[in-house]
mmCIF file of C-alpha atoms and ligand atoms in Angstrom:
data_model
loop_
_atom_site.group_PDB
_atom_site.id
_atom_site.type_symbol
_atom_site.label_atom_id
_atom_site.label_comp_id
_atom_site.label_asym_id
_atom_site.label_seq_id
_atom_site.Cartn_x
_atom_site.Cartn_y
_atom_site.Cartn_z
ATOM 1 C CA MET A 1 -33.338 -13.631 0.753
ATOM 2 C CA ILE A 2 -30.711 -16.354 1.551
ATOM 3 C CA LEU A 3 -32.408 -17.081 4.702
ATOM 4 C CA TYR A 4 -35.687 -17.598 2.787
ATOM 5 C CA PHE A 5 -34.077 -19.984 0.236
ATOM 6 C CA ALA A 6 -32.489 -21.945 3.150
ATOM 7 C CA VAL A 7 -35.820 -22.362 4.824
ATOM 8 C CA VAL A 8 -37.597 -23.479 1.524
ATOM 9 C CA HIS A 9 -34.774 -25.858 0.770
ATOM 10 C CA TRP A 10 -34.978 -27.424 4.377
ATOM 11 C CA CYS A 11 -38.689 -27.764 4.065
ATOM 12 C CA VAL A 12 -38.468 -29.598 0.654
ATOM 13 C CA ASN A 13 -35.780 -31.965 1.936
ATOM 14 C CA THR A 14 -37.685 -32.706 5.056
ATOM 15 C CA LEU A 15 -40.891 -33.312 3.156
ATOM 16 C CA GLU A 16 -39.066 -35.629 0.708
ATOM 17 C CA TYR A 17 -37.520 -37.642 3.361
ATOM 18 C CA LYS A 18 -40.890 -38.080 5.215
ATOM 19 C CA LEU A 19 -42.698 -39.244 1.818
ATOM 20 C CA ARG A 20 -39.960 -41.726 1.359
ATOM 21 C CA PHE A 21 -40.136 -43.036 4.987
ATOM 22 C CA LEU A 22 -43.928 -43.252 4.873
ATOM 23 C CA SER A 23 -43.997 -45.197 1.449
ATOM 24 C CA VAL A 24 -41.550 -47.704 3.029
ATOM 25 C CA ALA A 25 -43.678 -47.929 6.145
ATOM 26 C CA PHE A 26 -46.924 -48.351 4.235
ATOM 27 C CA SER A 27 -45.396 -50.954 1.975
ATOM 28 C CA GLY A 28 -45.328 -53.381 4.752
ATOM 29 C CA GLU A 29 -41.654 -53.665 4.732
ATOM 30 C CA TRP A 30 -39.729 -52.395 7.666
ATOM 31 C CA MET A 31 -36.769 -50.092 6.975
ATOM 32 C CA LYS A 32 -33.684 -52.598 6.317
ATOM 33 C CA LYS A 33 -30.457 -51.891 7.881
ATOM 34 C CA ALA A 34 -27.274 -51.840 5.707
ATOM 35 C CA LEU A 35 -23.941 -51.461 7.029
ATOM 36 C CA ILE A 36 -21.260 -50.219 4.399
ATOM 37 C CA THR A 37 -17.529 -50.567 5.125
ATOM 38 C CA GLY A 38 -15.472 -48.131 3.062
ATOM 39 C CA ILE A 39 -18.489 -45.851 2.788
ATOM 40 C CA THR A 40 -16.244 -42.918 2.189
ATOM 41 C CA GLY A 41 -15.006 -44.308 -1.215
ATOM 42 C CA GLN A 42 -16.583 -44.164 -4.854
ATOM 43 C CA ASP A 43 -18.686 -47.155 -4.340
ATOM 44 C CA GLY A 44 -19.590 -46.194 -1.031
ATOM 45 C CA PHE A 45 -21.127 -42.960 -2.400
ATOM 46 C CA TYR A 46 -23.165 -44.557 -5.166
ATOM 47 C CA LEU A 47 -24.311 -47.534 -2.935
ATOM 48 C CA THR A 48 -25.390 -45.257 -0.149
ATOM 49 C CA LYS A 49 -27.374 -43.192 -2.599
ATOM 50 C CA LEU A 50 -29.070 -46.500 -4.051
ATOM 51 C CA LEU A 51 -29.801 -47.795 -0.584
ATOM 52 C CA LEU A 52 -31.381 -44.558 0.742
ATOM 53 C CA ASP A 53 -33.483 -44.348 -2.348
ATOM 54 C CA LYS A 54 -34.642 -47.873 -1.455
ATOM 55 C CA GLY A 55 -35.704 -46.719 1.907
ATOM 56 C CA TYR A 56 -32.803 -48.519 3.848
ATOM 57 C CA SER A 57 -31.124 -47.036 7.018
ATOM 58 C CA VAL A 58 -27.645 -46.720 6.062
ATOM 59 C CA HIS A 59 -24.868 -47.241 8.504
ATOM 60 C CA GLY A 60 -21.252 -46.459 7.320
ATOM 61 C CA MET A 61 -17.962 -47.669 8.855
ATOM 62 C CA ARG A 62 -15.059 -45.141 8.619
ATOM 63 C CA GLN A 63 -11.642 -45.050 9.828
ATOM 64 C CA ALA A 64 -10.755 -42.387 12.427
ATOM 65 C CA LEU A 65 -8.791 -40.213 9.643
ATOM 66 C CA ALA A 66 -11.064 -40.874 6.502
ATOM 67 C CA HIS A 67 -11.240 -38.198 4.022
ATOM 68 C CA ASP A 68 -14.975 -37.934 3.245
ATOM 69 C CA ASP A 69 -14.810 -34.680 1.393
ATOM 70 C CA ARG A 70 -14.490 -36.057 -1.961
ATOM 71 C CA VAL A 71 -17.573 -38.061 -1.822
ATOM 72 C CA HIS A 72 -19.822 -35.584 -0.225
ATOM 73 C CA LEU A 73 -21.860 -38.093 1.968
ATOM 74 C CA GLN A 74 -22.988 -35.249 4.156
ATOM 75 C CA ASP A 75 -25.139 -33.833 1.279
ATOM 76 C CA MET A 76 -27.199 -37.040 1.157
ATOM 77 C CA LEU A 77 -30.594 -36.845 2.141
ATOM 78 C CA GLY A 78 -31.747 -39.835 4.517
ATOM 79 C CA ASP A 79 -30.998 -42.024 7.353
ATOM 80 C CA ILE A 80 -27.310 -42.407 7.475
ATOM 81 C CA SER A 81 -25.229 -43.047 10.724
ATOM 82 C CA PHE A 82 -21.403 -43.433 10.962
ATOM 83 C CA HIS A 83 -19.308 -45.707 13.048
ATOM 84 C CA TYR A 84 -15.643 -45.760 13.636
ATOM 85 C CA GLY A 85 -13.906 -49.005 12.930
ATOM 86 C CA ASP A 86 -11.113 -50.465 10.953
ATOM 87 C CA MET A 87 -10.544 -53.635 9.147
ATOM 88 C CA SER A 88 -7.249 -54.468 11.080
ATOM 89 C CA ASP A 89 -9.003 -53.938 14.521
ATOM 90 C CA GLU A 90 -11.185 -56.979 15.188
ATOM 91 C CA ALA A 91 -12.624 -55.695 18.357
ATOM 92 C CA SER A 92 -13.936 -52.596 16.522
ATOM 93 C CA LEU A 93 -15.552 -54.814 13.924
ATOM 94 C CA GLN A 94 -17.205 -56.924 16.454
ATOM 95 C CA ARG A 95 -18.551 -53.816 18.188
ATOM 96 C CA VAL A 96 -19.803 -52.132 15.009
ATOM 97 C CA ILE A 97 -21.708 -55.300 13.986
ATOM 98 C CA ALA A 98 -23.055 -55.987 17.418
ATOM 99 C CA ASP A 99 -24.321 -52.320 17.880
ATOM 100 C CA VAL A 100 -25.829 -52.102 14.269
ATOM 101 C CA GLN A 101 -27.199 -55.443 13.813
ATOM 102 C CA PRO A 102 -27.510 -54.959 10.152
ATOM 103 C CA ASP A 103 -29.572 -56.918 7.668
ATOM 104 C CA GLU A 104 -27.107 -56.492 4.973
ATOM 105 C CA ILE A 105 -23.284 -55.763 5.092
ATOM 106 C CA TYR A 106 -21.397 -54.498 1.916
ATOM 107 C CA ASN A 107 -17.696 -54.754 2.617
ATOM 108 C CA LEU A 108 -16.058 -52.244 0.394
ATOM 109 C CA ALA A 109 -13.130 -51.386 2.675
ATOM 110 C CA ALA A 110 -9.936 -51.954 1.055
ATOM 111 C CA GLN A 111 -6.447 -50.750 0.038
ATOM 112 C CA SER A 112 -7.840 -50.512 -3.488
ATOM 113 C CA HIS A 113 -4.944 -49.217 -5.527
ATOM 114 C CA VAL A 114 -3.070 -52.100 -7.183
ATOM 115 C CA GLY A 115 0.145 -50.239 -7.806
ATOM 116 C CA ILE A 116 0.400 -49.064 -4.229
ATOM 117 C CA SER A 117 -0.013 -52.514 -3.180
ATOM 118 C CA PHE A 118 3.471 -53.361 -4.414
ATOM 119 C CA SER A 119 5.022 -50.793 -1.975
ATOM 120 C CA MET A 120 2.655 -51.692 0.916
ATOM 121 C CA PRO A 121 2.129 -55.576 0.680
ATOM 122 C CA GLU A 122 1.876 -56.565 4.149
ATOM 123 C CA TYR A 123 -0.671 -53.717 4.922
ATOM 124 C CA THR A 124 -2.576 -54.324 1.804
ATOM 125 C CA LYS A 125 -2.909 -58.226 2.433
ATOM 126 C CA ASN A 126 -3.831 -57.564 5.928
ATOM 127 C CA VAL A 127 -6.583 -55.229 5.205
ATOM 128 C CA ASN A 128 -7.958 -56.712 1.893
ATOM 129 C CA GLY A 129 -7.431 -60.292 3.008
ATOM 130 C CA HIS A 130 -7.220 -61.060 6.882
ATOM 131 C CA GLY A 131 -9.466 -58.023 7.603
ATOM 132 C CA VAL A 132 -12.161 -59.859 5.794
ATOM 133 C CA GLU A 133 -11.638 -62.978 7.807
ATOM 134 C CA LYS A 134 -12.079 -60.866 10.975
ATOM 135 C CA LEU A 135 -15.096 -59.166 9.632
ATOM 136 C CA LEU A 136 -16.695 -62.573 8.615
ATOM 137 C CA ARG A 137 -16.039 -64.037 12.110
ATOM 138 C CA ALA A 138 -17.603 -60.973 13.570
ATOM 139 C CA VAL A 139 -20.603 -61.328 11.454
ATOM 140 C CA TYR A 140 -20.851 -65.216 12.183
ATOM 141 C CA GLU A 141 -20.611 -64.483 16.067
ATOM 142 C CA ARG A 142 -22.800 -61.182 16.130
ATOM 143 C CA ALA A 143 -25.321 -61.224 13.189
ATOM 144 C CA PRO A 144 -25.517 -64.567 11.715
ATOM 145 C CA LYS A 145 -28.777 -63.731 9.800
ATOM 146 C CA CYS A 146 -27.106 -60.731 8.179
ATOM 147 C CA ARG A 147 -26.318 -61.250 4.482
ATOM 148 C CA PHE A 148 -22.750 -60.330 3.374
ATOM 149 C CA TYR A 149 -21.296 -58.806 0.028
ATOM 150 C CA GLN A 150 -17.631 -58.896 -0.429
ATOM 151 C CA ALA A 151 -16.135 -56.459 -2.981
ATOM 152 C CA GLY A 152 -14.080 -59.037 -5.122
ATOM 153 C CA THR A 153 -12.125 -57.905 -8.184
ATOM 154 C CA SER A 154 -11.386 -58.822 -11.586
ATOM 155 C CA GLU A 155 -7.743 -58.488 -10.680
ATOM 156 C CA LEU A 156 -8.105 -62.016 -9.357
ATOM 157 C CA PHE A 157 -7.912 -63.118 -12.813
ATOM 158 C CA GLY A 158 -4.539 -61.998 -13.340
ATOM 159 C CA ASN A 159 -3.328 -62.856 -16.855
ATOM 160 C CA ALA A 160 -6.012 -65.601 -17.301
ATOM 161 C CA PRO A 161 -7.305 -65.500 -20.987
ATOM 162 C CA ALA A 162 -10.083 -63.014 -21.686
ATOM 163 C CA PRO A 163 -13.062 -62.927 -21.520
ATOM 164 C CA GLN A 164 -12.995 -63.934 -17.871
ATOM 165 C CA ASN A 165 -15.982 -65.116 -16.267
ATOM 166 C CA GLU A 166 -16.841 -67.087 -12.878
ATOM 167 C CA ASN A 167 -14.929 -70.229 -14.099
ATOM 168 C CA SER A 168 -11.790 -68.655 -15.241
ATOM 169 C CA PRO A 169 -8.841 -69.389 -13.139
ATOM 170 C CA PHE A 170 -7.558 -66.782 -10.471
ATOM 171 C CA THR A 171 -3.821 -65.996 -11.102
ATOM 172 C CA PRO A 172 -3.043 -62.994 -8.748
ATOM 173 C CA GLU A 173 -0.395 -60.476 -10.222
ATOM 174 C CA SER A 174 -0.158 -58.244 -7.137
ATOM 175 C CA PRO A 175 -0.230 -58.218 -3.284
ATOM 176 C CA TYR A 176 -3.588 -56.359 -3.911
ATOM 177 C CA ALA A 177 -4.876 -59.665 -5.821
ATOM 178 C CA GLU A 178 -3.234 -61.944 -3.245
ATOM 179 C CA GLY A 179 -5.162 -60.177 -0.498
ATOM 180 C CA LYS A 180 -8.392 -60.387 -2.329
ATOM 181 C CA LEU A 181 -7.894 -63.969 -3.051
ATOM 182 C CA ILE A 182 -7.755 -64.750 0.769
ATOM 183 C CA ALA A 183 -11.048 -62.716 0.987
ATOM 184 C CA HIS A 184 -12.633 -64.531 -1.753
ATOM 185 C CA ASN A 185 -11.889 -67.975 -0.270
ATOM 186 C CA ALA A 186 -12.940 -66.798 3.349
ATOM 187 C CA VAL A 187 -16.343 -65.934 1.798
ATOM 188 C CA LEU A 188 -16.683 -69.296 0.198
ATOM 189 C CA ASN A 189 -15.685 -70.975 3.455
ATOM 190 C CA TYR A 190 -18.290 -69.100 5.524
ATOM 191 C CA ARG A 191 -20.880 -69.770 2.836
ATOM 192 C CA LYS A 192 -20.204 -73.451 2.434
ATOM 193 C CA ALA A 193 -19.040 -74.563 5.966
ATOM 194 C CA LYS A 194 -21.091 -72.312 8.208
ATOM 195 C CA GLY A 195 -24.165 -71.395 6.232
ATOM 196 C CA LEU A 196 -23.671 -67.600 6.063
ATOM 197 C CA TYR A 197 -25.437 -65.791 3.194
ATOM 198 C CA ALA A 198 -22.118 -64.372 1.763
ATOM 199 C CA VAL A 199 -21.289 -63.750 -1.816
ATOM 200 C CA ASN A 200 -18.345 -62.538 -3.874
ATOM 201 C CA GLY A 201 -19.001 -59.859 -6.608
ATOM 202 C CA ILE A 202 -16.128 -60.059 -8.953
ATOM 203 C CA LEU A 203 -16.212 -56.601 -10.422
ATOM 204 C CA PHE A 204 -14.312 -55.391 -13.292
ATOM 205 C CA ASN A 205 -13.034 -51.562 -13.310
ATOM 206 C CA HIS A 206 -15.775 -49.215 -12.574
ATOM 207 C CA GLU A 207 -15.258 -45.289 -12.491
ATOM 208 C CA SER A 208 -17.147 -42.188 -12.106
ATOM 209 C CA PRO A 209 -16.530 -38.502 -11.342
ATOM 210 C CA LYS A 210 -16.054 -39.746 -7.435
ATOM 211 C CA ARG A 211 -13.027 -41.803 -8.745
ATOM 212 C CA GLY A 212 -9.706 -41.123 -6.759
ATOM 213 C CA ASP A 213 -7.333 -38.874 -8.595
ATOM 214 C CA ASP A 214 -4.526 -41.736 -8.648
ATOM 215 C CA PHE A 215 -6.472 -44.267 -10.712
ATOM 216 C CA VAL A 216 -5.757 -43.876 -14.335
ATOM 217 C CA THR A 217 -9.122 -42.723 -15.637
ATOM 218 C CA GLN A 218 -9.401 -39.850 -13.390
ATOM 219 C CA LYS A 219 -5.802 -39.039 -13.680
ATOM 220 C CA ILE A 220 -6.256 -38.771 -17.520
ATOM 221 C CA VAL A 221 -9.464 -36.755 -17.336
ATOM 222 C CA LYS A 222 -7.948 -34.171 -14.699
ATOM 223 C CA GLY A 223 -4.610 -34.064 -16.328
ATOM 224 C CA ALA A 224 -6.055 -33.340 -19.811
ATOM 225 C CA ILE A 225 -8.358 -30.600 -18.489
ATOM 226 C CA ALA A 226 -5.169 -29.242 -16.540
ATOM 227 C CA LEU A 227 -3.318 -29.182 -19.820
ATOM 228 C CA LYS A 228 -6.280 -27.552 -21.575
ATOM 229 C CA GLN A 229 -6.360 -24.688 -19.008
ATOM 230 C CA GLY A 230 -2.660 -24.249 -18.945
ATOM 231 C CA ARG A 231 -2.161 -25.597 -15.311
ATOM 232 C CA GLN A 232 0.071 -28.404 -16.386
ATOM 233 C CA THR A 233 2.472 -28.753 -19.187
ATOM 234 C CA CYS A 234 2.470 -32.715 -19.797
ATOM 235 C CA LEU A 235 0.532 -35.784 -18.636
ATOM 236 C CA THR A 236 2.922 -38.555 -17.444
ATOM 237 C CA LEU A 237 1.510 -42.018 -17.615
ATOM 238 C CA GLY A 238 2.751 -45.750 -17.261
ATOM 239 C CA ASN A 239 1.751 -48.790 -19.338
ATOM 240 C CA LEU A 240 -0.383 -47.512 -22.143
ATOM 241 C CA ASP A 241 -1.026 -50.936 -23.636
ATOM 242 C CA ALA A 242 -2.934 -52.413 -20.640
ATOM 243 C CA GLN A 243 -6.629 -52.994 -21.516
ATOM 244 C CA ARG A 244 -9.463 -52.682 -19.206
ATOM 245 C CA ASP A 245 -13.092 -53.303 -19.008
ATOM 246 C CA TRP A 246 -14.325 -49.871 -17.816
ATOM 247 C CA GLY A 247 -17.935 -49.355 -16.526
ATOM 248 C CA HIS A 248 -19.752 -46.709 -14.482
ATOM 249 C CA ALA A 249 -19.895 -47.305 -10.652
ATOM 250 C CA ALA A 250 -23.516 -46.419 -10.508
ATOM 251 C CA ASP A 251 -24.303 -49.346 -12.563
ATOM 252 C CA TYR A 252 -22.224 -51.845 -10.500
ATOM 253 C CA VAL A 253 -23.557 -50.943 -6.971
ATOM 254 C CA GLU A 254 -27.007 -52.041 -8.189
ATOM 255 C CA GLY A 255 -25.434 -55.401 -9.184
ATOM 256 C CA MET A 256 -24.057 -55.407 -5.543
ATOM 257 C CA TRP A 257 -27.559 -55.059 -4.151
ATOM 258 C CA LEU A 258 -29.174 -57.600 -6.419
ATOM 259 C CA MET A 259 -26.485 -60.110 -5.367
ATOM 260 C CA LEU A 260 -27.979 -59.846 -1.768
ATOM 261 C CA GLN A 261 -31.574 -60.162 -2.776
ATOM 262 C CA GLN A 262 -31.563 -63.706 -4.256
ATOM 263 C CA ASP A 263 -32.837 -67.046 -2.643
ATOM 264 C CA THR A 264 -29.495 -68.721 -3.084
ATOM 265 C CA PRO A 265 -26.044 -66.926 -2.398
ATOM 266 C CA ARG A 266 -23.743 -67.120 -5.382
ATOM 267 C CA ASP A 267 -20.769 -65.313 -6.759
ATOM 268 C CA TYR A 268 -21.184 -63.215 -9.906
ATOM 269 C CA VAL A 269 -19.002 -61.274 -12.347
ATOM 270 C CA LEU A 270 -20.005 -57.840 -13.097
ATOM 271 C CA ALA A 271 -18.456 -56.221 -16.249
ATOM 272 C CA SER A 272 -19.435 -54.169 -19.229
ATOM 273 C CA GLY A 273 -18.065 -56.786 -21.723
ATOM 274 C CA VAL A 274 -16.154 -54.075 -23.663
ATOM 275 C CA SER A 275 -12.449 -53.514 -23.127
ATOM 276 C CA CYS A 276 -9.999 -50.839 -24.478
ATOM 277 C CA SER A 277 -6.347 -49.787 -23.794
ATOM 278 C CA VAL A 278 -5.308 -46.879 -21.679
ATOM 279 C CA ARG A 279 -3.867 -45.382 -24.958
ATOM 280 C CA LEU A 280 -7.329 -45.378 -26.520
ATOM 281 C CA PHE A 281 -8.996 -44.062 -23.325
ATOM 282 C CA VAL A 282 -6.488 -40.942 -23.403
ATOM 283 C CA GLU A 283 -7.233 -40.504 -27.195
ATOM 284 C CA ASP A 284 -11.088 -40.378 -26.274
ATOM 285 C CA VAL A 285 -10.592 -38.019 -23.393
ATOM 286 C CA PHE A 286 -8.511 -35.478 -25.395
ATOM 287 C CA ALA A 287 -10.717 -35.793 -28.409
ATOM 288 C CA VAL A 288 -13.765 -34.698 -26.247
ATOM 289 C CA LEU A 289 -12.039 -31.924 -24.936
ATOM 290 C CA GLY A 290 -11.309 -30.710 -28.581
ATOM 291 C CA MET A 291 -7.472 -31.267 -28.438
ATOM 292 C CA PRO A 292 -6.867 -34.449 -30.624
ATOM 293 C CA ILE A 293 -3.453 -36.231 -30.372
ATOM 294 C CA LYS A 294 -1.485 -38.596 -32.325
ATOM 295 C CA TRP A 295 1.342 -41.124 -31.109
ATOM 296 C CA GLN A 296 4.940 -41.418 -31.912
ATOM 297 C CA GLY A 297 7.675 -43.543 -30.783
ATOM 298 C CA ASN A 298 7.559 -47.018 -28.768
ATOM 299 C CA GLY A 299 7.680 -48.238 -25.381
ATOM 300 C CA GLN A 300 8.821 -45.663 -22.809
ATOM 301 C CA GLU A 301 9.820 -43.495 -25.514
ATOM 302 C CA GLU A 302 6.292 -43.331 -26.804
ATOM 303 C CA GLN A 303 4.722 -39.672 -26.706
ATOM 304 C CA GLY A 304 1.262 -38.257 -27.377
ATOM 305 C CA ILE A 305 1.700 -35.138 -29.594
ATOM 306 C CA PHE A 306 -0.988 -32.488 -30.125
ATOM 307 C CA LEU A 307 -2.180 -32.349 -33.617
ATOM 308 C CA GLU A 308 -2.751 -28.584 -33.626
ATOM 309 C CA ASN A 309 0.830 -27.632 -32.760
ATOM 310 C CA GLY A 310 3.141 -30.547 -32.319
ATOM 311 C CA ALA A 311 3.722 -30.072 -28.619
ATOM 312 C CA VAL A 312 4.104 -33.047 -26.244
ATOM 313 C CA ALA A 313 0.893 -33.777 -24.508
ATOM 314 C CA VAL A 314 1.671 -37.198 -22.970
ATOM 315 C CA ASN A 315 4.915 -38.918 -22.014
ATOM 316 C CA ILE A 316 5.930 -42.112 -20.292
ATOM 317 C CA SER A 317 7.584 -42.813 -17.060
ATOM 318 C CA SER A 318 8.725 -46.206 -15.751
ATOM 319 C CA ALA A 319 7.594 -44.852 -12.298
ATOM 320 C CA PHE A 320 3.970 -45.470 -13.248
ATOM 321 C CA TYR A 321 4.719 -49.220 -14.487
ATOM 322 C CA ARG A 322 4.089 -51.935 -12.191
ATOM 323 C CA PRO A 323 6.509 -54.762 -11.419
ATOM 324 C CA SER A 324 4.015 -57.256 -12.831
ATOM 325 C CA GLU A 325 1.145 -56.287 -14.921
ATOM 326 C CA VAL A 326 -2.363 -57.627 -15.807
ATOM 327 C CA HIS A 327 -2.577 -57.051 -19.440
ATOM 328 C CA VAL A 328 -6.052 -57.726 -20.630
ATOM 329 C CA LEU A 329 -9.279 -57.503 -18.580
ATOM 330 C CA GLN A 330 -12.362 -58.111 -20.407
ATOM 331 C CA GLY A 331 -15.501 -59.659 -18.435
ATOM 332 C CA ASP A 332 -18.114 -61.904 -19.437
ATOM 333 C CA ALA A 333 -21.249 -60.931 -17.172
ATOM 334 C CA SER A 334 -23.845 -63.372 -18.815
ATOM 335 C CA LEU A 335 -24.454 -65.148 -15.522
ATOM 336 C CA ALA A 336 -25.478 -61.941 -13.773
ATOM 337 C CA LYS A 337 -27.550 -61.113 -16.835
ATOM 338 C CA ARG A 338 -29.393 -64.369 -16.758
ATOM 339 C CA ASP A 339 -29.852 -64.753 -12.655
ATOM 340 C CA LEU A 340 -29.891 -61.017 -11.731
ATOM 341 C CA GLY A 341 -31.231 -59.378 -14.859
ATOM 342 C CA TRP A 342 -28.050 -56.968 -14.557
ATOM 343 C CA SER A 343 -26.051 -55.599 -17.319
ATOM 344 C CA ALA A 344 -24.109 -52.382 -17.461
ATOM 345 C CA GLN A 345 -26.178 -49.551 -18.895
ATOM 346 C CA ILE A 346 -23.743 -46.631 -19.081
ATOM 347 C CA SER A 347 -21.251 -46.649 -22.162
ATOM 348 C CA ARG A 348 -17.580 -45.786 -21.713
ATOM 349 C CA GLN A 349 -18.140 -42.643 -23.902
ATOM 350 C CA ASN A 350 -20.905 -41.487 -21.537
ATOM 351 C CA LEU A 351 -18.700 -42.251 -18.564
ATOM 352 C CA ILE A 352 -15.851 -40.026 -20.086
ATOM 353 C CA ASN A 353 -18.319 -37.408 -20.864
ATOM 354 C CA GLU A 354 -19.781 -37.348 -17.155
ATOM 355 C CA MET A 355 -16.221 -37.354 -15.672
ATOM 356 C CA ILE A 356 -15.127 -34.392 -17.855
ATOM 357 C CA ALA A 357 -18.040 -32.379 -17.196
ATOM 358 C CA ALA A 358 -17.720 -33.051 -13.353
ATOM 359 C CA ALA A 359 -14.074 -32.130 -13.593
ATOM 360 C CA LEU A 360 -14.589 -28.920 -15.644
ATOM 361 C CA GLY A 361 -17.156 -27.911 -13.012
ATOM 362 C CA GLU A 362 -14.505 -28.023 -10.318
ATOM 363 C CA HIS A 363 -12.231 -25.807 -12.180
ATOM 364 C CA GLN A 364 -14.507 -23.075 -13.519
HETATM 365 O O1 G4F B 401 -6.752 -47.266 -12.836
HETATM 366 P P1 G4F B 401 -5.885 -48.340 -12.341
HETATM 367 O O2 G4F B 401 -4.979 -48.091 -11.319
HETATM 368 O O3 G4F B 401 -6.924 -49.594 -11.870
HETATM 369 P P2 G4F B 401 -6.576 -51.070 -11.855
HETATM 370 O O4 G4F B 401 -5.089 -51.435 -11.639
HETATM 371 O O5 G4F B 401 -6.954 -51.763 -13.056
HETATM 372 O O6 G4F B 401 -7.443 -51.448 -10.615
HETATM 373 C C1 G4F B 401 -8.726 -51.045 -10.439
HETATM 374 O O7 G4F B 401 -9.700 -51.914 -10.912
HETATM 375 C C2 G4F B 401 -9.802 -53.125 -10.246
HETATM 376 C C3 G4F B 401 -10.730 -54.067 -10.901
HETATM 377 O O8 G4F B 401 -10.058 -54.650 -12.026
HETATM 378 C C4 G4F B 401 -10.000 -53.047 -8.825
HETATM 379 F F1 G4F B 401 -10.097 -54.103 -8.103
HETATM 380 C C5 G4F B 401 -8.911 -52.066 -8.010
HETATM 381 O O9 G4F B 401 -9.220 -51.930 -6.895
HETATM 382 C C6 G4F B 401 -9.006 -50.730 -8.903
HETATM 383 O O10 G4F B 401 -10.319 -50.169 -8.854
HETATM 384 O O11 G4F B 401 -4.913 -48.870 -13.491
HETATM 385 C C7 G4F B 401 -5.541 -49.214 -14.684
HETATM 386 C C8 G4F B 401 -4.521 -49.716 -15.770
HETATM 387 C C9 G4F B 401 -3.251 -50.634 -15.143
HETATM 388 O O12 G4F B 401 -2.858 -51.579 -16.082
HETATM 389 C C10 G4F B 401 -2.189 -49.522 -15.027
HETATM 390 O O13 G4F B 401 -0.798 -50.272 -15.294
HETATM 391 O O14 G4F B 401 -3.863 -48.390 -16.134
HETATM 392 C C11 G4F B 401 -2.222 -48.585 -16.164
HETATM 393 N N1 G4F B 401 -1.614 -47.222 -15.972
HETATM 394 C C12 G4F B 401 -1.010 -46.560 -16.949
HETATM 395 N N2 G4F B 401 -0.390 -45.530 -16.374
HETATM 396 C C13 G4F B 401 -1.830 -46.442 -14.952
HETATM 397 C C14 G4F B 401 -1.085 -45.415 -15.204
HETATM 398 N N3 G4F B 401 -2.436 -46.657 -13.603
HETATM 399 C C15 G4F B 401 -2.341 -45.620 -12.815
HETATM 400 N N4 G4F B 401 -2.959 -45.757 -11.501
HETATM 401 N N5 G4F B 401 -1.482 -44.482 -13.111
HETATM 402 C C16 G4F B 401 -0.845 -44.334 -14.059
HETATM 403 O O15 G4F B 401 -0.284 -43.365 -14.412
#
């Protein structure tokens, strides 16, 4: 029986892949090749899915010890190849680009945790900043016709007044943002001085069930579920007052792709335009799980209390505060709407519902 289902599954998959291949071939467009650095992360997952659906051949650059079990790339149907390479190893970047000869590169590789960047500033700036200079040099020397997307970030704005758009000043507040600023300027330089089609996507926070466990949204979702299931007694967080503009990663990778399909390269902000505090995100998650909370106390003494029985659900630890904080991020993506026809489609509430459903599925 199992063998029968395995054979049927294989036949259906193979047929679907062949049909997709034929439709691309007959549309007159030959398969485009995309190289994704950081393919094993959240955005790599959604971008790979999108590009395979569009008929691309996808090449992923991964580190020697990358953990790709979280993103399940191996379950994806289509033409994916992997190449070992590292943003700190210029020879490896040169080799991968020379071998693949991509039409498009999406540079998603980074040390992407802002909090951790304070503990590893040199590494973070090397990977997020100087690594991008190395990659751009390799593209310029080995595949200069290739279009280049750089994963920029709303962290560049630091505490510039909200709403932030392409004209807002960059005031980095972390080694993470310092590194990303190096990369941002390198992209501008290769575009203006050397004629590369290179763009910066300045993306606000985007989450999904594939989000890493140490980012606050996933930490809240999985922590609240662990409380509900009695696997944890309390959820410990840092600054509840920080406000973020949270969207869904599936929407944002579409914007990345659109940026590389334009006649003229240009940088764009992608954001939902709606911002909320970490505190409100916590309340919403606990409410969906049917265990509403109220807040009491102030600052690091603040606690989230279960309405039902008065037990402590959330407490605060200075360990999760950052040496300097970006207080309010709220993006204005009207330029992307005008030029790319892009806007965020998935609401924060639907994002929360999807993250909860996926995390519950892992613990049934
Ligand atoms: O989820 P976070 O760690 O994301 P953060 O720092 O905003 O960065 C994310 O978005 C950026 C785009 O704006 C990306 F460039 C970056 O790569 C990453 O994807 O923290 C969100 C907020 C922060 O203000 C943080 O101080 O939540 C606050 N927070 C409060 N308690 C916490 C916690 N953050 C984490 N990670 N863990 C906590 O316990």
